[in-house]
Each structure stands twice: as C-alpha cells, then as structure tokens.
Coordinates of C-alpha atoms in Angstrom, one line a residue:
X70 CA 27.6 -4.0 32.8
X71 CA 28.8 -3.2 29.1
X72 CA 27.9 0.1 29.4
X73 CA 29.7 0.7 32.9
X74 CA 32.7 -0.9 30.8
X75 CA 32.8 1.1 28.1
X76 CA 31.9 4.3 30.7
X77 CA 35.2 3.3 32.7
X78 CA 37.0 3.2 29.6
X79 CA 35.8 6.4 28.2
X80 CA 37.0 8.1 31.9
X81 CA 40.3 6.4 31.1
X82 CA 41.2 7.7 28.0
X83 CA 40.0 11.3 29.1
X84 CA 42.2 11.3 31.9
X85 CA 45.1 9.7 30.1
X86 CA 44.4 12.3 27.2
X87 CA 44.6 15.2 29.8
X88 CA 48.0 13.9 30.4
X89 CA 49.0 13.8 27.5
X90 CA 48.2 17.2 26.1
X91 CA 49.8 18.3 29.4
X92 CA 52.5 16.7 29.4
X93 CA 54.0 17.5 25.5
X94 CA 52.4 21.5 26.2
X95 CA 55.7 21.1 28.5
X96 CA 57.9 20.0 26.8
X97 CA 57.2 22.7 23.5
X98 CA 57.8 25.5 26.2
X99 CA 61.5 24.1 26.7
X100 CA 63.6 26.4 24.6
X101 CA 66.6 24.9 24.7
X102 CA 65.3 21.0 24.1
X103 CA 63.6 22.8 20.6
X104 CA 65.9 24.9 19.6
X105 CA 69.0 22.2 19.6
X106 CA 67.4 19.8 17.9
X107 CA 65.9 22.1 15.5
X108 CA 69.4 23.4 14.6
X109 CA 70.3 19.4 14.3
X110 CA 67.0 19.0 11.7
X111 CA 68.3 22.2 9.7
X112 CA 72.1 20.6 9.2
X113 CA 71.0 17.8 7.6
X114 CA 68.0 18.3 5.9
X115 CA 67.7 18.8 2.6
X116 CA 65.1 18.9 -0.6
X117 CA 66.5 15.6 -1.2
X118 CA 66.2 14.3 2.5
X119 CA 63.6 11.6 3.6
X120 CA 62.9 11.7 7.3
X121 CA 61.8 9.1 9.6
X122 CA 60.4 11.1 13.3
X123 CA 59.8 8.4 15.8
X124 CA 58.1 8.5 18.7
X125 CA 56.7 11.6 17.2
X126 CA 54.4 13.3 19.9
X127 CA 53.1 16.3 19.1
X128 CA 55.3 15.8 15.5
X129 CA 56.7 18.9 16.0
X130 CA 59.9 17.7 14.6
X131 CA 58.1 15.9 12.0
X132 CA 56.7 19.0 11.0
X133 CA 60.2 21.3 11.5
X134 CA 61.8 18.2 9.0
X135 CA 58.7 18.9 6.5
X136 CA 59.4 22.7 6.5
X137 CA 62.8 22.4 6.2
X138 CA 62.5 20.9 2.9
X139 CA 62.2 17.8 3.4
X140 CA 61.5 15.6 0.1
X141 CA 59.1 13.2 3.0
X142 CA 58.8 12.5 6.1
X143 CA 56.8 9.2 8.3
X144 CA 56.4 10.2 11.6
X145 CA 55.4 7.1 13.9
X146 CA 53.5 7.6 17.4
X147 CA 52.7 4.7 19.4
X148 CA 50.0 6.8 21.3
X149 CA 46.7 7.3 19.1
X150 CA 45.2 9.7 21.5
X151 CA 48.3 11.7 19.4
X152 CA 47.8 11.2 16.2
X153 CA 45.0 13.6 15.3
X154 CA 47.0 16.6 17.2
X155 CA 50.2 15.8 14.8
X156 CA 47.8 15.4 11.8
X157 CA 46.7 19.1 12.9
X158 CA 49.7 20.2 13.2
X159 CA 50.9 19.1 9.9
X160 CA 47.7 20.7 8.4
X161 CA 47.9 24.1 10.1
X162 CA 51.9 24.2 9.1
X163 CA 50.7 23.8 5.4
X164 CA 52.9 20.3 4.9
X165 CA 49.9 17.8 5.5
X166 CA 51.0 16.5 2.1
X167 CA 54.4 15.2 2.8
X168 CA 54.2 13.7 6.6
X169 CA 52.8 10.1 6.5
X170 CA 51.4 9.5 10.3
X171 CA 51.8 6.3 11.4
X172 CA 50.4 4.6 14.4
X173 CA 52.3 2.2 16.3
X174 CA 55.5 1.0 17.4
X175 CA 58.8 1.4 15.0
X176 CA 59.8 -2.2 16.0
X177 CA 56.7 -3.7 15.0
X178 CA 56.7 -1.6 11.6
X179 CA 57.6 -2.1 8.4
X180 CA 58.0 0.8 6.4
X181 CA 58.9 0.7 2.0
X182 CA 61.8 3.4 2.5
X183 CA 65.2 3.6 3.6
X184 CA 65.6 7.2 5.4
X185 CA 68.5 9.7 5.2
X186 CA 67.3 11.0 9.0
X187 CA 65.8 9.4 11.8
X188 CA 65.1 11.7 14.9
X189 CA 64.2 10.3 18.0
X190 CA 63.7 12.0 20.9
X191 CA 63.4 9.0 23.5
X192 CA 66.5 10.4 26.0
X193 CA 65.3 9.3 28.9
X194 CA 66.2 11.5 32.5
X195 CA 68.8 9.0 33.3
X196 CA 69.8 8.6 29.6
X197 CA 69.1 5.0 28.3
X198 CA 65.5 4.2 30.6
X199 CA 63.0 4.8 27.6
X200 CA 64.7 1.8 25.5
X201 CA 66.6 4.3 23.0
X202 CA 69.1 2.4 22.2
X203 CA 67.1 -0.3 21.4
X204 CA 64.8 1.6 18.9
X205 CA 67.8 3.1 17.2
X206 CA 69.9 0.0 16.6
X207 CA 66.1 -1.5 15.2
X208 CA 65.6 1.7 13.2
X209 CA 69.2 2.0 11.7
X210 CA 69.6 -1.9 10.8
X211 CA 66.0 -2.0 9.1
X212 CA 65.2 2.0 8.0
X213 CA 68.2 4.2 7.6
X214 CA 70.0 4.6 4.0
X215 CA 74.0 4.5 3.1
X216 CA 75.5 7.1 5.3
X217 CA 72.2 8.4 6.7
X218 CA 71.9 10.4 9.8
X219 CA 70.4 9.6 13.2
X220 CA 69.5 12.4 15.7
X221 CA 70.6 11.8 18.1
X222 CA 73.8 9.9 17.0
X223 CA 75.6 9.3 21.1
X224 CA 73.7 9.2 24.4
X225 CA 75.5 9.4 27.3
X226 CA 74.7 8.9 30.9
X227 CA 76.3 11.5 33.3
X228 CA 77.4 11.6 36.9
X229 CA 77.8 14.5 39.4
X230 CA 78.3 14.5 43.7
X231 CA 76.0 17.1 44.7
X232 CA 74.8 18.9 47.9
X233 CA 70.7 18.6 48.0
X234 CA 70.0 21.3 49.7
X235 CA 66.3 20.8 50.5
X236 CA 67.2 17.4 52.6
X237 CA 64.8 18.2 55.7
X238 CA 64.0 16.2 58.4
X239 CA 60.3 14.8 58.3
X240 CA 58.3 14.4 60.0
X241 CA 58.1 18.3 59.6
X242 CA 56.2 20.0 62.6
X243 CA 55.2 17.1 64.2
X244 CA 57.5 15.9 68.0
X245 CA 58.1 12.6 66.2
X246 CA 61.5 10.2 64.8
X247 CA 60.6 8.2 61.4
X248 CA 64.0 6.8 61.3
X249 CA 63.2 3.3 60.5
X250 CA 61.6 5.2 57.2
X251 CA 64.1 7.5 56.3
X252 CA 66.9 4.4 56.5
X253 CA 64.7 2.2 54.0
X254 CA 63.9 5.3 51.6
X255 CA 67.4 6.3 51.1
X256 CA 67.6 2.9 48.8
X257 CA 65.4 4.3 46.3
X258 CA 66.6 7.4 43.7
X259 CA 64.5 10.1 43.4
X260 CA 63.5 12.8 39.9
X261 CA 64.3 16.2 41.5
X262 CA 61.6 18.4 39.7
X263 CA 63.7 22.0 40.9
X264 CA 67.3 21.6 40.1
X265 CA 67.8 24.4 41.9
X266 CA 67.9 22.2 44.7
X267 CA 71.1 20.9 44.1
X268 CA 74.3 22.6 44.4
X269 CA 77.0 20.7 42.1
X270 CA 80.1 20.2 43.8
X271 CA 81.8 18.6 40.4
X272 CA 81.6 18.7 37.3
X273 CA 79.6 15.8 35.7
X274 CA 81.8 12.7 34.5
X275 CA 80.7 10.3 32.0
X276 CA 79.2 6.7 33.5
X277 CA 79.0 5.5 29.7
X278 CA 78.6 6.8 26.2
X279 CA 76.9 5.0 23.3
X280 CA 77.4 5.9 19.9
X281 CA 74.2 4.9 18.6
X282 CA 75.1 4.9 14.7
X283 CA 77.5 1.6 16.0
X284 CA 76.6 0.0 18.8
X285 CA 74.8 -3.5 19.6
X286 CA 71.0 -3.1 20.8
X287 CA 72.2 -5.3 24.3
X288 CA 74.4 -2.6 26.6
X289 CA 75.7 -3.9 29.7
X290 CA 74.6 -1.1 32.7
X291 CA 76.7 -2.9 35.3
X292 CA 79.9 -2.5 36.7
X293 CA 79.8 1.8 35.6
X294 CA 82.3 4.2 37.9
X295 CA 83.3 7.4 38.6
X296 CA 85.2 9.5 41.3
X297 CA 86.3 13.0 41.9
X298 CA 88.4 15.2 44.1
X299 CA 86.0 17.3 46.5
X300 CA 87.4 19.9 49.1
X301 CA 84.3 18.9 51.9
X302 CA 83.1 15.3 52.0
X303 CA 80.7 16.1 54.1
X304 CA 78.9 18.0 51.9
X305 CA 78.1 15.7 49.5
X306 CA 74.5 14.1 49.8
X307 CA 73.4 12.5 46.7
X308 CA 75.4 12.1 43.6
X309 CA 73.0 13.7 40.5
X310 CA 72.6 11.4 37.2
X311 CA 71.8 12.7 34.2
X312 CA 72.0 12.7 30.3
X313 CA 74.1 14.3 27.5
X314 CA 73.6 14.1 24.1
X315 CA 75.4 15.0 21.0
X316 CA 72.5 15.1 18.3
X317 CA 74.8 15.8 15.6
X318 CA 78.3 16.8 15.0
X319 CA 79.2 20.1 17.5
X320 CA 74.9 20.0 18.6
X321 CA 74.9 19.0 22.4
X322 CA 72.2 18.4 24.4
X323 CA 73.0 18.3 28.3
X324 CA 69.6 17.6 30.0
X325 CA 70.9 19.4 33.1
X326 CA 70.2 23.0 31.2
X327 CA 67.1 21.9 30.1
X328 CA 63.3 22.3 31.3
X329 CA 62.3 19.2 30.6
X330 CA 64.4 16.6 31.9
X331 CA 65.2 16.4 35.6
X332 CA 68.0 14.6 37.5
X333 CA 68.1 11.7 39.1
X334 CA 69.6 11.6 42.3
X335 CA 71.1 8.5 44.3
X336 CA 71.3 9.4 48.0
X337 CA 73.9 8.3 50.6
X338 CA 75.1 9.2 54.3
X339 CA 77.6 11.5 54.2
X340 CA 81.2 10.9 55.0
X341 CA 83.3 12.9 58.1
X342 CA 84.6 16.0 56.4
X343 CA 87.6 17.7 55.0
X344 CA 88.9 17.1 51.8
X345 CA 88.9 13.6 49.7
X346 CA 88.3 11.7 47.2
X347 CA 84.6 10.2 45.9
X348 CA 84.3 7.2 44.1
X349 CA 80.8 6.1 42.9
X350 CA 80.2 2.8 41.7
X351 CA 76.6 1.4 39.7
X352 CA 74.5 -1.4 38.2
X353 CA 71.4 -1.2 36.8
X354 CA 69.2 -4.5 36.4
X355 CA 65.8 -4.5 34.9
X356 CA 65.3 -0.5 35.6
X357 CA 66.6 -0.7 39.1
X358 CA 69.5 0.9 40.8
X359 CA 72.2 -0.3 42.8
X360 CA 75.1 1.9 43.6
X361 CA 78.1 1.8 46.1
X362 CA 79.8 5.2 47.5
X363 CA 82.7 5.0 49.6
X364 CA 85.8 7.6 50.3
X365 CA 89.1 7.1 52.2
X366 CA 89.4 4.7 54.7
X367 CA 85.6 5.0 55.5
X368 CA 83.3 1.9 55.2
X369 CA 81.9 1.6 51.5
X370 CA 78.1 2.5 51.5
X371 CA 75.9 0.2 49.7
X372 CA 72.4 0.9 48.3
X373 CA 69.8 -0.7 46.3
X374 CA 65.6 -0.9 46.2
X375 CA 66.5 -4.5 47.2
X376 CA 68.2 -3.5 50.7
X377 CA 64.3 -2.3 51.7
X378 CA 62.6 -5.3 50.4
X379 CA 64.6 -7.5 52.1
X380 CA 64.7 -5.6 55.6
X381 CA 61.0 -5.0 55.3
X382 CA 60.3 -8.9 54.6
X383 CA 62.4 -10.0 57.3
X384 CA 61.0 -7.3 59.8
X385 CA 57.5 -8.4 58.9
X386 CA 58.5 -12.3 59.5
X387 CA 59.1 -11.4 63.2
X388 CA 56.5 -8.8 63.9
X389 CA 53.9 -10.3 66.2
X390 CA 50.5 -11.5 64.8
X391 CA 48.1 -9.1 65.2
X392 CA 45.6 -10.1 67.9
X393 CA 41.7 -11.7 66.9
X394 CA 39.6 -9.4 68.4
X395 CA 36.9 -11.3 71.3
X396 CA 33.2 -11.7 69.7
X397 CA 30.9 -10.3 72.8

C-alpha cells in the first residue's frame, strides 16, 4: 500500500513538473511580456539596488535584476519543483552569488531586508484573479524601503464589445438542436486561446485601476461599468476582458498584445441592429462573474454561473425518477 502511495505520488509530481516546464517555456518565448518588463528592471536598478522577485518562476527576472547590477536579490517561488531550474539559471548566468532562492509563499515569509524593487509578475488574464494585489499590499507594508519601487506599480482591468467570430453552432455535423446547452453555457466566460478570433469593435475602457504602491489589500469587484457608441448592435457577441499594466512610469503592459495572456470573454445575445449604445455592467464574488448588458429600449440581459445552477437544480427536481429495472 505505501509503495502504491508513494508510486501515485511520484506520477503526480512528474506530470505536474511537465506542466510546469511547459508552461513557463511559454511564457520566455513572449517577446513583448520580456522585453517590457526588462526595460522596467533596467530603469530602476542600480549597483545600489536590492531586489525582491516574487513568485519567481523560472527567475528569469531575478536573474535580469542580478545582471543589471543589482547589489542582491531574493527571489521567492512557492513551487519547489522550480527552485532547482532558477538555481540553474542563476549559475549558468554567472550571478549564483547574489540571488538568495527562497521557497515558499511571500506572505508567510519573513525576510531581514527592506527592498528598493519588488517585481511581481502575478497579472492575472482578467487582471486581479491570481491575488496580486493582495501580495503587493503584503510585500510593500512588510519588505519595500523609503521610496522603493514596485513593478508593477497599477493593474488595471479592461473592457472591450467584440464580434467572436468563431461562434458556431454545435452540435457541428451531426442533424441535432443542443439548445437547452448552449442557453446554460452562455452564463459561464470563457479564455479565448486565438485572439484572432475576436474582432474589436471598441476600444477597450477601463472597469477599474489599482495603483498598487497605495491601495488597501480588500478591493471591491462589484458594481464595475462601462458603455460605448457602436455603429451595428448586432454585431456585438461577447464583450472581451482584459489587463493593462503600467510597470513603471511610461512602461505599459496591455495583455491584449501579448502571447501569453488571453482574454476573457463574457458572452450575451445579441441586440436588433443599427447603431446604439452598449453599456456593460459587472460583479465579481469569490472568482465568479456576473455581468448585465443591455442597449436602448431593449430588455437588460443578465448572466451569471449561478443562472445554470439554479435552472439545472430545479430542472432536475422535476425530472422523472428513473425507472428500477424488473429482476427476471
């Protein structure tokens, strides 16, 4: 029994390792995600400047802060399936002596310096999901020095009506209606992998901005809004969510140029067409989405992962039992 454990385990941490190395292989091949924060590293770093990297990954920017000149730098990772990869890379990139790798979770860390940069690369697809505001209000009250930098230092989360234009009917090829599914699944948003697929109709407004070198760690989500002046209501599907950044002073990051992050989209029926204006309204509560659309005189749409619960519940409360079958 131990040894199937430990064998389960083992399988585990390959596959979650796979993943891993995968996954941040990725993200190094986005060329506009390293070079903007590189640039944001190289104007303010200095031989004086002591770095604090967290959530580090593959400590590429740990490294990038050592090479820069940097007098130190810690570089925390809460994944230890990572750590060796960033002690490599600090080794290979001749800087093994100034990067202390730590393993673990900033909030749960103390650390004996205060830091003139932290970096932090936990921007989430729809801006604020992976908790960074939370870490950087922890990591600037407990870690960073007088007048010290934090990369990046405002997150905001963006907004944009948009035309998906791979919407197809489904089932695909097969004589068959799957209404009853495609009603429920419109409640959910969706990551849109080829943003190629959507065809902006605006340009993106801002649902809120944080300016993380300020802010409280508890945000409200709720209550956000937007609305725009489109020529063709009709051809607006889904409005796209997204994140911009400014890492530093004139350094911006908009996710939607990017090859890493990918959109969010929040579908609804479209409205009759001709010309018109778009209002979007949304709440977020404990990660989940609930958004209203509605344009002219029209009927406001409502949508929320809550809608399908309830109608799948109820729907199941009055479907018939299924019948025993007879023993012979």
């Amino acid at each position: 029994m131990k040894k199937n454990a430990a064998a389960e385990k083992d399988a585990q941490l390959f596959q979650h390792m796979q993943q891993a190395l995968l996954y941040h292989q990725f993200l190094l091949r986005d060329q506009v995600r390293n070079q903007l924060f590189y640039e944001a590293l190289r104007r303010t770093v200095t031989s004086e400047t002591r770095v604090l990297d967290i959530g580090s990954g593959s400590g590429v920017w740990a490294i990038a802060a050592a090479k820069l000149g940097a007098r130190s730098v810690t570089a925390i990772e809460s994944n230890p399936s990572m750590i060796p990869m960033i002690m490599a890379h600090a080794a290979e990139n001749g800087v093994a002596d100034r990067v202390e790798i730590i393993n673990g979770f900033s909030r749960d860390i103390n650390l004996k310096y205060k830091y003139d940069v932290i970096v932090s690369e936990t921007i989430g697809n729809q801006a604020f999901e992976e908790d960074i505001i939370g870490t950087m209000v922890d990591a600037r009250e407990r870690f960073l020095a007088p007048d010290g930098a934090m990369i990046p230092q405002k997150v905001a989360l963006m907004a944009a009506p948009a035309h998906l234009v791979s919407e197809t009917e489904t089932p695909v090829g097969v004589p068959v209606t799957t209404n009853y599914l495609k009603n429920l699944s419109i409640n959910f948003t969706g990551r849109l992998a080829v943003k190629e697929d959507l065809e902006m109709l605006r340009s993106p407004a801002k649902l809120l901005e944080v300016d993380l070198r300020e802010c409280e760690a508890d945000q409200s989500l709720s209550g956000l809004s937007a609305e725009w002046e489109i020529d063709d209501r009709s051809r607006a599907n889904v409005i796209a969510l997204s994140a911009e950044s400014e890492l530093v002073d004139g350094v911006i990051l908009d996710t939607m140029k990017t090859l890493t992050w990918m959109p969010v989209v929040c579908r609804f029926r479209p409205f009759e067409s001709g010309p018109g204006r778009l209002i979007f309204g949304l709440s977020v509560d404990e990660k989940q989405y609930h958004w209203t659309v509605r344009s002219g005189e029209e009927a406001q749409q409502a949508y929320s992962p809550m809608f399908a619960y309830t109608k799948i519940k109820l729907d199941s409360q009055r479907a018939p039992r299924p019948r025993r079958a007879r023993r012979r």
